[in-house]
CSV table of C-alpha atoms and ligand atoms in Angstrom, one decimal:
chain,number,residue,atom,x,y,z
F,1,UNK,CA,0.0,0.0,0.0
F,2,UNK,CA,1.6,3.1,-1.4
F,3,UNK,CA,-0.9,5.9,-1.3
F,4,UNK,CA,-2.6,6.4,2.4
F,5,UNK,CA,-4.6,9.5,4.1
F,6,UNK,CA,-3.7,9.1,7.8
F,7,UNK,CA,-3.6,11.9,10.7
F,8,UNK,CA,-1.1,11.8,13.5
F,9,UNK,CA,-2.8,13.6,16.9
F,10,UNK,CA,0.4,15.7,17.9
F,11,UNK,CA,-1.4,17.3,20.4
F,12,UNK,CA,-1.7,13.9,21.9
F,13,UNK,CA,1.5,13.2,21.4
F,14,UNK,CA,2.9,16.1,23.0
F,15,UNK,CA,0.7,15.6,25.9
F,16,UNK,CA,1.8,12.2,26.1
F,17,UNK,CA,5.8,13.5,26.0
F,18,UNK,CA,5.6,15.8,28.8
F,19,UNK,CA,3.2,12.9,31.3
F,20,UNK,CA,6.4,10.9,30.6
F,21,UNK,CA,8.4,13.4,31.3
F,22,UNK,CA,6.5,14.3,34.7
F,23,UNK,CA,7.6,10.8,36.0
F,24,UNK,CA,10.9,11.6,36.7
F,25,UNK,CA,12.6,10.9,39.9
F,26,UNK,CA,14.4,14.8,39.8
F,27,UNK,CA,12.3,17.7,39.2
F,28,UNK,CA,11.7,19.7,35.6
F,29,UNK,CA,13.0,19.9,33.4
F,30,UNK,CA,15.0,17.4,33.8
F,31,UNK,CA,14.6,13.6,33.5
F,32,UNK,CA,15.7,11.2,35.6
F,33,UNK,CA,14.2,7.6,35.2
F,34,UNK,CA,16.4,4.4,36.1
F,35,UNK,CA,15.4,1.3,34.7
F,36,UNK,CA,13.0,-0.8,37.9
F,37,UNK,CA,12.8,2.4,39.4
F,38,UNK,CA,9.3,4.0,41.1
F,39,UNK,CA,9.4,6.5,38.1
F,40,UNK,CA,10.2,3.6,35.7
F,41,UNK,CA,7.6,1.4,36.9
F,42,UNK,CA,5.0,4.1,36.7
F,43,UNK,CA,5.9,5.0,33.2
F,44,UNK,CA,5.2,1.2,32.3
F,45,UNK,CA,2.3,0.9,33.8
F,46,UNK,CA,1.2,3.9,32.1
F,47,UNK,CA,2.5,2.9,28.6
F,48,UNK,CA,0.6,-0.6,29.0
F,49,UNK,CA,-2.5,1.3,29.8
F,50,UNK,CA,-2.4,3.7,26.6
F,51,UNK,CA,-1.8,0.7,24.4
F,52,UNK,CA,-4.4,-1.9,25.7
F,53,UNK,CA,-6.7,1.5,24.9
F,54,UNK,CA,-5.3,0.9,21.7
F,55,UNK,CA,-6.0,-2.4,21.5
F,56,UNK,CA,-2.3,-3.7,21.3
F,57,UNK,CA,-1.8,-7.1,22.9
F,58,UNK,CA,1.1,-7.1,26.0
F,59,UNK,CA,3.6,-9.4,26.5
F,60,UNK,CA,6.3,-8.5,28.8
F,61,UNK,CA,9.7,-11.2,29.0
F,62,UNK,CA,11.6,-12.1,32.2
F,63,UNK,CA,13.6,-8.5,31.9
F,64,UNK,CA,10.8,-6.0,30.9
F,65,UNK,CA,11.1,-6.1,27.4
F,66,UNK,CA,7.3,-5.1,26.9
F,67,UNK,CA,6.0,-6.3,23.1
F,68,UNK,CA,2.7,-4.3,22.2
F,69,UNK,CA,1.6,-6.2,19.2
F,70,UNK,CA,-1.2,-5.0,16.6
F,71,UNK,CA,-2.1,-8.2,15.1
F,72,UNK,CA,-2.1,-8.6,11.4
F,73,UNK,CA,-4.6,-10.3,9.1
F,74,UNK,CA,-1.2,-12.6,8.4
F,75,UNK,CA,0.0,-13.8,12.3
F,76,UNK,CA,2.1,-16.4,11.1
F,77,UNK,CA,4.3,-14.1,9.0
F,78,UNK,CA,7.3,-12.6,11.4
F,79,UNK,CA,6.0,-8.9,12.2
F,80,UNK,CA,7.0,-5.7,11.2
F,81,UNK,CA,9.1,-3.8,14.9
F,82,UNK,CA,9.6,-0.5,15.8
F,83,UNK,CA,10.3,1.0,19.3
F,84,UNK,CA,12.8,2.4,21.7
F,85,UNK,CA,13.5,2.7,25.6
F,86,UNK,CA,12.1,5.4,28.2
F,87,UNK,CA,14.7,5.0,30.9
F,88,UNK,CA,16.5,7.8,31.5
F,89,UNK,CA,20.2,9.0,32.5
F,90,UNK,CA,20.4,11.2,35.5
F,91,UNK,CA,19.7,14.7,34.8
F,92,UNK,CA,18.3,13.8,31.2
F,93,UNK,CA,15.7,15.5,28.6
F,94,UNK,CA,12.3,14.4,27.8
F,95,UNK,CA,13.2,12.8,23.7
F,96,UNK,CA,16.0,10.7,23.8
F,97,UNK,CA,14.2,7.2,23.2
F,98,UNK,CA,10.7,8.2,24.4
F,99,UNK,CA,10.5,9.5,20.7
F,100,UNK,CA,10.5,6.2,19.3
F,101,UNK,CA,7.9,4.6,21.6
F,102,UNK,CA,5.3,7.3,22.3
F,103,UNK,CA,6.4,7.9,18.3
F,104,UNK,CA,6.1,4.3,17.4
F,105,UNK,CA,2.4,4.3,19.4
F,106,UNK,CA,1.2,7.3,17.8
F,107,UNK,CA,2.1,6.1,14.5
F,108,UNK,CA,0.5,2.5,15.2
F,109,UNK,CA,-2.8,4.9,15.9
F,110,UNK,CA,-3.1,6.5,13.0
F,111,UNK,CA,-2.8,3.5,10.9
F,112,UNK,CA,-5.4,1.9,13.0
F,113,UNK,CA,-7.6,5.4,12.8
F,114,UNK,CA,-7.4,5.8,8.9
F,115,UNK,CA,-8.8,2.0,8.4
F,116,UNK,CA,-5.3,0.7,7.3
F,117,UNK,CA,-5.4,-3.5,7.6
F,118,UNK,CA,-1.7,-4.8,8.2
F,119,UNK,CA,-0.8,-8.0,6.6
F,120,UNK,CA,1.7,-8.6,8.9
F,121,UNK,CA,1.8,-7.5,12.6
F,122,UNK,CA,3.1,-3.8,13.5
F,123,UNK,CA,5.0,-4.5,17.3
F,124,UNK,CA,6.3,-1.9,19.4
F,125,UNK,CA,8.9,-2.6,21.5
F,126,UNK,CA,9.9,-1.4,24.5
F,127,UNK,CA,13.4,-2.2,25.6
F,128,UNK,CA,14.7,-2.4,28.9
F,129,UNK,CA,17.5,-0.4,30.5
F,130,UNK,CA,18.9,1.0,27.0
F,131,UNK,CA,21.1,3.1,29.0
F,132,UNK,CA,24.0,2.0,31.7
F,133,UNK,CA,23.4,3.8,34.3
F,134,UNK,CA,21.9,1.2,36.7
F,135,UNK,CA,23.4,-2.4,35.7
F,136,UNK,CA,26.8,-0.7,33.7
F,137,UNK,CA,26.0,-2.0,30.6
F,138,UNK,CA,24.1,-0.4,28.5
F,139,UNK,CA,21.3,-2.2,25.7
F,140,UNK,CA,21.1,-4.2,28.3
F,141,UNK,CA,17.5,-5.4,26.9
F,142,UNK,CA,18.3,-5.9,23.2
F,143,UNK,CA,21.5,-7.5,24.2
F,144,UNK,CA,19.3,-10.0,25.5
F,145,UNK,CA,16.9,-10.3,22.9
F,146,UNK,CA,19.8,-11.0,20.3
F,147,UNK,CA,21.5,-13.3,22.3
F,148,UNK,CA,24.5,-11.1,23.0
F,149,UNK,CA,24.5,-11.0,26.7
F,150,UNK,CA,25.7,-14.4,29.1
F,151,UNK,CA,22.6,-15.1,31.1
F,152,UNK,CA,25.2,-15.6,33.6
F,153,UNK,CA,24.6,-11.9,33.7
F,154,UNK,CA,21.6,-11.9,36.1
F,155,UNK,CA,24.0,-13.2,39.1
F,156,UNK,CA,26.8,-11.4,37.8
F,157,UNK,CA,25.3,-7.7,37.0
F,158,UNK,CA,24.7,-5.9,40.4
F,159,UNK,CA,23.9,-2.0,40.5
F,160,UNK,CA,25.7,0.4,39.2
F,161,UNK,CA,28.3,2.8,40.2
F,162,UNK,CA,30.1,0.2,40.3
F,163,UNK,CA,33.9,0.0,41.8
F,164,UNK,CA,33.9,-0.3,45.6
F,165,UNK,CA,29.8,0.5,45.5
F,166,UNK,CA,29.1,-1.9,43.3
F,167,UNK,CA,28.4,-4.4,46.3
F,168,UNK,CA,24.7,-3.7,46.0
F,169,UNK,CA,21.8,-6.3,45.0
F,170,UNK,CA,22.5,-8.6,42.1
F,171,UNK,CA,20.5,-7.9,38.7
F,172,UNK,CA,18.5,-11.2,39.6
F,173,UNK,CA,16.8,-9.2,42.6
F,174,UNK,CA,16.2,-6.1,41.3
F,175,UNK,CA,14.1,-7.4,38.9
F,176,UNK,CA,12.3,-10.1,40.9
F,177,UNK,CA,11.8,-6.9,42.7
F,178,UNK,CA,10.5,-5.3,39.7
F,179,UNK,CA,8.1,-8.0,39.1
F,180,UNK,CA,10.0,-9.8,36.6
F,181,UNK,CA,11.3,-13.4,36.7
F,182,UNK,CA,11.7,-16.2,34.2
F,183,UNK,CA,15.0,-17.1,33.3
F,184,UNK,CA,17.3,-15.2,30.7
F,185,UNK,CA,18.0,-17.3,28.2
F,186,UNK,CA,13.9,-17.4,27.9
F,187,UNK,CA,14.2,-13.5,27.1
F,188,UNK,CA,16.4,-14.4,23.2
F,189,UNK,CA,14.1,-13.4,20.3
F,190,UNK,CA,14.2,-16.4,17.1
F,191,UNK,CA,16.2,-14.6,13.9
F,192,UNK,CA,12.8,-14.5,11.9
F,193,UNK,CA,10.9,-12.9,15.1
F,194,UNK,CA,10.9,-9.4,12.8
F,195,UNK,CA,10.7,-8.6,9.1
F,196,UNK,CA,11.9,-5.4,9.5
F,197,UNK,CA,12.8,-3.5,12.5
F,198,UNK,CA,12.7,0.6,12.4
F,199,UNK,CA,13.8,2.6,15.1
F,200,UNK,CA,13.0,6.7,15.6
F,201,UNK,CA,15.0,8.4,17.9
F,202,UNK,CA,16.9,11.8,18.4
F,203,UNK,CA,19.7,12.6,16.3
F,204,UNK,CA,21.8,13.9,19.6
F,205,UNK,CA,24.2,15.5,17.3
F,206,UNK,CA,23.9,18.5,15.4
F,207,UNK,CA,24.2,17.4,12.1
F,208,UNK,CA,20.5,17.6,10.7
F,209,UNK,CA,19.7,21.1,12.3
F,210,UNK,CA,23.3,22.6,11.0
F,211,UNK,CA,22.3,21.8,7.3
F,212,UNK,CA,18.4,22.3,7.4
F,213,UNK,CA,17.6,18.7,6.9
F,214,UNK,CA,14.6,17.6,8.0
F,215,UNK,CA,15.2,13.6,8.8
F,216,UNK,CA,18.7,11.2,9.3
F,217,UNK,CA,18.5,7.8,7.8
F,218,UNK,CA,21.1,5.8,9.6
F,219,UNK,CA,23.4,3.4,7.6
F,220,UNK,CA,25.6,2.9,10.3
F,221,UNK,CA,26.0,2.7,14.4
F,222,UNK,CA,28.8,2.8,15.6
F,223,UNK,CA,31.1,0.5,17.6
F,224,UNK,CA,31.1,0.9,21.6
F,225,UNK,CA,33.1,0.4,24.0
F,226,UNK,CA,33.5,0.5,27.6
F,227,UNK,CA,35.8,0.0,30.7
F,228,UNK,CA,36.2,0.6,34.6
F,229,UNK,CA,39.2,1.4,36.0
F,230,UNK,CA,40.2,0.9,39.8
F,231,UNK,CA,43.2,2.6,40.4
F,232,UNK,CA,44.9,2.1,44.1
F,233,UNK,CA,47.3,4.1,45.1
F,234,UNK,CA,48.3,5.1,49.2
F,235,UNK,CA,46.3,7.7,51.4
F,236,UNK,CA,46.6,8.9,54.8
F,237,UNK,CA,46.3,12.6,56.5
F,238,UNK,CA,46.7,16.0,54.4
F,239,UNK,CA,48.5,18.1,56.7
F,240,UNK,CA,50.6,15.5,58.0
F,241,UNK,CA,51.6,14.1,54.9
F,242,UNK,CA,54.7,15.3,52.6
F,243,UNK,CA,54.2,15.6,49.0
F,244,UNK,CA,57.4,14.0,48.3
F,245,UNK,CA,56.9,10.3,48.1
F,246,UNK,CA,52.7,10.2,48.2
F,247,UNK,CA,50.9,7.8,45.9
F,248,UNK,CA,47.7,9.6,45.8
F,249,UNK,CA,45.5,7.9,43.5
F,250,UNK,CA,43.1,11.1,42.0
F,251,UNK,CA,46.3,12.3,40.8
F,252,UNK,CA,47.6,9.2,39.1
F,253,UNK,CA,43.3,8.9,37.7
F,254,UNK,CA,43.9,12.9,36.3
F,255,UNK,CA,46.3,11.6,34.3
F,256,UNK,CA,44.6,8.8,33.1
F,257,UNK,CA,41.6,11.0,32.6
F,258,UNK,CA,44.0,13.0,29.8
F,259,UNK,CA,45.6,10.4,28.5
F,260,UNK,CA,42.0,8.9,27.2
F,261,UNK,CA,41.6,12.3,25.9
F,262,UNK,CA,44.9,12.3,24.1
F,263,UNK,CA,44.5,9.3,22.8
F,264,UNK,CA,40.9,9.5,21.2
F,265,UNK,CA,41.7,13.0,19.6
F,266,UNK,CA,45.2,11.4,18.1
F,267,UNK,CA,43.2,9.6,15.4
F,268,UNK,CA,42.4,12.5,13.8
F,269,UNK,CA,39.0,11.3,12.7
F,270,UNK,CA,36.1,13.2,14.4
F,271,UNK,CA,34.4,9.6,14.9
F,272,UNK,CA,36.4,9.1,17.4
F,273,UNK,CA,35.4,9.8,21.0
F,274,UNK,CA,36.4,8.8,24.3
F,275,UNK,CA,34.9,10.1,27.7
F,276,UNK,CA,35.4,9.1,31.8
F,277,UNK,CA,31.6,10.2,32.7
F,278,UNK,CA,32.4,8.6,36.3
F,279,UNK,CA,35.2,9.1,39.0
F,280,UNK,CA,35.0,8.1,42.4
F,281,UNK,CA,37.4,9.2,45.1
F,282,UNK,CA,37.7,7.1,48.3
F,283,UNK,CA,37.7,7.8,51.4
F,284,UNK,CA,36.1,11.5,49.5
F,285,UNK,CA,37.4,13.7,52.6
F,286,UNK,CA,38.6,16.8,52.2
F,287,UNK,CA,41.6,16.3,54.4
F,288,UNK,CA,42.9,13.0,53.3
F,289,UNK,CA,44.8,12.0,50.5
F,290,UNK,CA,42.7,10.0,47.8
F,291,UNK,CA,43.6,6.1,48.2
F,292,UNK,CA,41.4,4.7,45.8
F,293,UNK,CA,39.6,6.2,42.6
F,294,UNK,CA,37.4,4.3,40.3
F,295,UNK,CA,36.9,5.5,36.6
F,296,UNK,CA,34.6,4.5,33.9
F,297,UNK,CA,36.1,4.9,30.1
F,298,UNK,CA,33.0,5.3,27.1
F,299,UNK,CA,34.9,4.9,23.6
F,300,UNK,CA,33.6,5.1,20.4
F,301,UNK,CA,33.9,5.1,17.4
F,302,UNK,CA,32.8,4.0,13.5
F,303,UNK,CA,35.7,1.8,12.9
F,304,UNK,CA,36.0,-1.1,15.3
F,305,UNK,CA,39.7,-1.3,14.4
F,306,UNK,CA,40.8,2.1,15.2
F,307,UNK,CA,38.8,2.3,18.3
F,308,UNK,CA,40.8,-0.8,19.5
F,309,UNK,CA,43.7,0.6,18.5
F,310,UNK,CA,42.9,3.6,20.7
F,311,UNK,CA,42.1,0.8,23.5
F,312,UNK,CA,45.8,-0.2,23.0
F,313,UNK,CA,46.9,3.0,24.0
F,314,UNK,CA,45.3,3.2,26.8
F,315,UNK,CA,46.0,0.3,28.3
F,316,UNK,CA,49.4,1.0,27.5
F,317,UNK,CA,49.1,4.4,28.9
F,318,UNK,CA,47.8,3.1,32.5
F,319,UNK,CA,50.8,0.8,32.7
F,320,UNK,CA,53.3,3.9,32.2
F,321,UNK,CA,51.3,5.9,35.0
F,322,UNK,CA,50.9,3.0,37.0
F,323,UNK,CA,54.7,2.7,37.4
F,324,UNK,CA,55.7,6.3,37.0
F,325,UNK,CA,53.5,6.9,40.1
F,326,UNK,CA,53.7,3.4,41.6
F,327,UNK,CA,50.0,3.3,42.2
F,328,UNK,CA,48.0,0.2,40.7
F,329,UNK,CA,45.6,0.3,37.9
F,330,UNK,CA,43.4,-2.7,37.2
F,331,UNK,CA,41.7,-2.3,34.3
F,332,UNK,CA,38.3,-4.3,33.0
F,333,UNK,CA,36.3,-4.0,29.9
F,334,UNK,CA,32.8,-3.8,30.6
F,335,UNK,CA,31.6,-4.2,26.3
F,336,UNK,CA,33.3,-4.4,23.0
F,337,UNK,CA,30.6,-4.1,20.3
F,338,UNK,CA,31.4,-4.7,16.8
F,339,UNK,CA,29.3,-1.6,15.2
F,340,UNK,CA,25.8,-2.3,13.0
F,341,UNK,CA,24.8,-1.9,9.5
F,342,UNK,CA,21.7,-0.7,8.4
F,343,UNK,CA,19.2,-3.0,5.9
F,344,UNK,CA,19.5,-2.0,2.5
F,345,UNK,CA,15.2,-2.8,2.5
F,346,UNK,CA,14.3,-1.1,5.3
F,347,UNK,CA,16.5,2.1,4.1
F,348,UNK,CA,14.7,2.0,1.3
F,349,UNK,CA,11.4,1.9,2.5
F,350,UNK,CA,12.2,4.7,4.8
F,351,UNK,CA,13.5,6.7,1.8
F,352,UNK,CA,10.5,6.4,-0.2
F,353,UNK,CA,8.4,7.2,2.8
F,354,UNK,CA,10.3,10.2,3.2
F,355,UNK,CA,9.4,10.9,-0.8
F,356,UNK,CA,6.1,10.3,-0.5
F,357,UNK,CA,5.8,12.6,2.2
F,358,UNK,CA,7.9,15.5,0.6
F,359,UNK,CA,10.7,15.5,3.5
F,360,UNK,CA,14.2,16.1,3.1
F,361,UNK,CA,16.4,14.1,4.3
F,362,UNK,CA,20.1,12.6,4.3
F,363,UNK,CA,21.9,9.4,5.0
F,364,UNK,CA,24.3,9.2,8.0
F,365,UNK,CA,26.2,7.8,10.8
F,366,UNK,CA,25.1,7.2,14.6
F,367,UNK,CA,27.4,8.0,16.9
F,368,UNK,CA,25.3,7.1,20.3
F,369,UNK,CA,24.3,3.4,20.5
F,370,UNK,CA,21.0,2.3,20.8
F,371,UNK,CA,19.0,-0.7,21.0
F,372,UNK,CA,19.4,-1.3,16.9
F,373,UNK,CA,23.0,-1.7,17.8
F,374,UNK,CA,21.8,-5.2,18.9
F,375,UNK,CA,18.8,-6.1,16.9
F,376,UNK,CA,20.6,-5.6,13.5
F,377,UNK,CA,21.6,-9.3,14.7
F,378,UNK,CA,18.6,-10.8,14.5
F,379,UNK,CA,16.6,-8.3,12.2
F,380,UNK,CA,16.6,-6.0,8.5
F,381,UNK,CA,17.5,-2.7,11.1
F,382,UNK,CA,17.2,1.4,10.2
F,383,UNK,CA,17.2,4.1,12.6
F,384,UNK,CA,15.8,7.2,11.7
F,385,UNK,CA,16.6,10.5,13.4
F,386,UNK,CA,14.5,13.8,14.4
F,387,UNK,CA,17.1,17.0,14.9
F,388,UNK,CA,17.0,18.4,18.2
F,389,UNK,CA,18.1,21.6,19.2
F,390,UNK,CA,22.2,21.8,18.8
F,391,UNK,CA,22.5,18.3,18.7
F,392,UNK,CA,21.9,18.8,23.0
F,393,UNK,CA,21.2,15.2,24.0
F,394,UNK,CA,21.7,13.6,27.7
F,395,UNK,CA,20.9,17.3,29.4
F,396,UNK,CA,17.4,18.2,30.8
F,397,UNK,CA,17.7,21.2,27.8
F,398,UNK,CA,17.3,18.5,25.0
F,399,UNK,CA,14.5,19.4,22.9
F,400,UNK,CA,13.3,18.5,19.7
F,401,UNK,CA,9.9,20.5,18.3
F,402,UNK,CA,6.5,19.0,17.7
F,403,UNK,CA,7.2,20.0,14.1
F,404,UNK,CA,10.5,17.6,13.5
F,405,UNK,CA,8.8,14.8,15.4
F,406,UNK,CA,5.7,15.2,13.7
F,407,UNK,CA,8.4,14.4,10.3
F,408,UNK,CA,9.3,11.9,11.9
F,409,UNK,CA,6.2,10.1,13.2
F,410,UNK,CA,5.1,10.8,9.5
F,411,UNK,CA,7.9,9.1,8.1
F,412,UNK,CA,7.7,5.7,10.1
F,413,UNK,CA,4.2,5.8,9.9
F,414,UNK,CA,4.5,5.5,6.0
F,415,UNK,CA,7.1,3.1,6.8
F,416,UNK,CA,5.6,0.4,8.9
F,417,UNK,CA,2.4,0.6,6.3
F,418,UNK,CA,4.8,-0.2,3.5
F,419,UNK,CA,6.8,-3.1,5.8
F,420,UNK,CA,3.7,-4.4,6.8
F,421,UNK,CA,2.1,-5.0,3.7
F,422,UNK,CA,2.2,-8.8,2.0
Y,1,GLV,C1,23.0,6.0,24.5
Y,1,GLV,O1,22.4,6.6,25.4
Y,1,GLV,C2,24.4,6.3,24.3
Y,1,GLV,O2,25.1,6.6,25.3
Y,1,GLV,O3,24.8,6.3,23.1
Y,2,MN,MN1,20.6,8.0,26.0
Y,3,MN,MN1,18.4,6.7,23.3
């Protein structure tokens, strides 16, 4: 079905962004929702409630995964996914991933509204714990799903920060806690689950707002990578202390800190990017000398290759410091993902959408991960991207107008009519 008349409620929509929003376990405007959280839990629950009003069956796996499935006049055909996550970093915006899910349900409503009959099923997904912040990891959810994750994970994963705090309760608690059992291998998805699997989400870069383009369709995500570091060096009183001869260990983690940066801008390549978003100093007293810091490393970048060449060097870096300052650095990669490729079908189909709908729009790169990252394992994949306001992303400022997503709800409505179809 080429040709199709359908409405998308933005008013609704918008309503619907800022209730998320609203659940938030730090005041607007920012966003805070960890995964199993109150604020997390709430938002489900809500969710669930606006698509059983739809009339979208639920099924939710032993993680959270939550599959809201419009049934097609062909069942036994695999079905036609789109979706995203709604937890939220600390100190977040309201777009990043709710986009694609309040997105993905608005778009599943219009199709229903203007009489449209899908041959196979429309599903939208809603993955669980897409960022790091609670477990470390992050597509946690969608690792799962594509078989990427050892279920040894739920005994092995406790909460995050990690480092000397990480003693907290295991991942299999939390999420009994959460109302979620069953074991994980019961949460992989079969390779032929999806037809096509479309994901809308904020560019969070500033690429499509610098050159006036309405809409990204992503070819490629990138390849990330992560690591903590525990550095241990000597501490003991401030005052009494003399410089000469300490091992302070905040010292020894500022250079580390540089020599990440160093290393990621040596490339050259601007798809390189390296970033410690976490330090924590022990004992964290004023007076005393730091004994014990524990860093997190985020590196990216489009070539798998160079970013492990960019690994080499610092690992090879932390030995130098650790001897030049005779502190110890133990080093331990959290994830190493090989980067995703976009389906040449579902790229199409987004591009004739966009046609059809008379919205410009360019091909590019993702930088961020997201849960596509995973399911271009066991699915056709394409992302495609709304601007948002300087390419602010992972702030409480992130904003994106009802204008681009209303593009972009267009777009993948067009699309999932077109994948859909037998
Ligand atoms: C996702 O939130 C990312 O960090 O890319
Ligand atoms: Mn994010
Ligand atoms: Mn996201």
């Amino acid at each position: 079905m080429t040709v199709m008349n359908f409405e998308i409620n933005q008013a609704r929509l918008n309503r619907e962004i800022d209730t998320l929003a609203s659940l938030s376990a730090d005041p607007a405007p920012a966003v805070t929702r960890i995964v199993f959280s109150e604020q997390d839990l709430q938002a489900r629950a809500w969710l669930k409630e606006r698509c059983r009003e739809a009339g979208l069956g639920i099924r939710e796996d032993a993680v959270g995964n939550t599959f809201l499935r419009w049934t097609g006049a062909r069942p036994d055909l695999p079905a036609v996914g789109t979706g995203s996550h709604i937890d939220a970093i600390p100190h977040a915006g309201k777009y990043d991933g709710v986009i694609g899910v309040l997105g993905g349900l608005e778009a599943i409503r219009a199709l229903q509204a203007s009489g449209f009959q899908p041959g196979r099923s429309i599903e939208l997904l809603l993955f669980t714990s897409e960022e790091p912040t609670r477990f470390g990891i992050g597509c946690f959810g969608s690792r799962l799903l594509s078989g990427a994750l050892d279920p040894g994970a739920d005994e092995k994963l406790r909460e995050a920060p990690a480092g000397e705090e990480a003693q907290g309760r295991t991942l299999a608690q939390i999420r009994k806690n959460a109302g979620f059992s069953g074991s994980l291998e019961s949460v992989r998805l079969p390779k032929n689950y999806y037809s096509a699997f479309v994901e809308l989400h904020i560019e969070q870069g500033p690429i499509l707002e610098r050159e006036g383009i309405s809409l990204g369709l992503v070819t490629d995500i990138a390849a990330p990578a992560s690591l903590r570091l525990e550095i241990e060096g000597e501490g003991g009183h401030a005052g009494g202390r003399l410089m000469p001869g300490r091992r302070d260990a905040l010292c020894a983690a500022a250079e580390v800190i540089l020599a990440v940066e160093r290393a990621a801008l040596a490339t050259g390549v601007v798809d390189t990017v390296g970033t410690v978003g976490i330090c924590q100093v022990h004992p964290g007293a004023i007076n005393s000398i730091p004994s014990r810091v524990y860093l997190t490393v985020d590196l990216r970048d489009t070539d798998a290759a160079r970013r492990d060449r960019v690994l080499a060097e610092i690992r090879a870096s932390c030995e130098q410091i650790a001897q030049q300052r005779r502190v110890g650095v133990k080093l331990e990669m959290i994830n190493a993902d090989a980067p995703a490729q976009s389906s040449p079908e579902v790229l199409a189909a987004l591009k004739s959408a966009c046609e059809a709908e008379n919205i410009s729009y360019r091909t590019m790169v993702s930088r961020a991960y997201h849960d596509s990252l995973f399911m271009a394992r066991i699915a056709p994949v394409a992302m495609l991207f709304i601007p948002c306001r300087e390419g602010v992303s992972h702030r409480p400022d992130e904003y994106s107008s009802p204008q681009q997503i209303n593009d972009g709800v267009r777009v993948l409505t067009r699309t999932l009519a077109r994948l859909s179809s037998v």
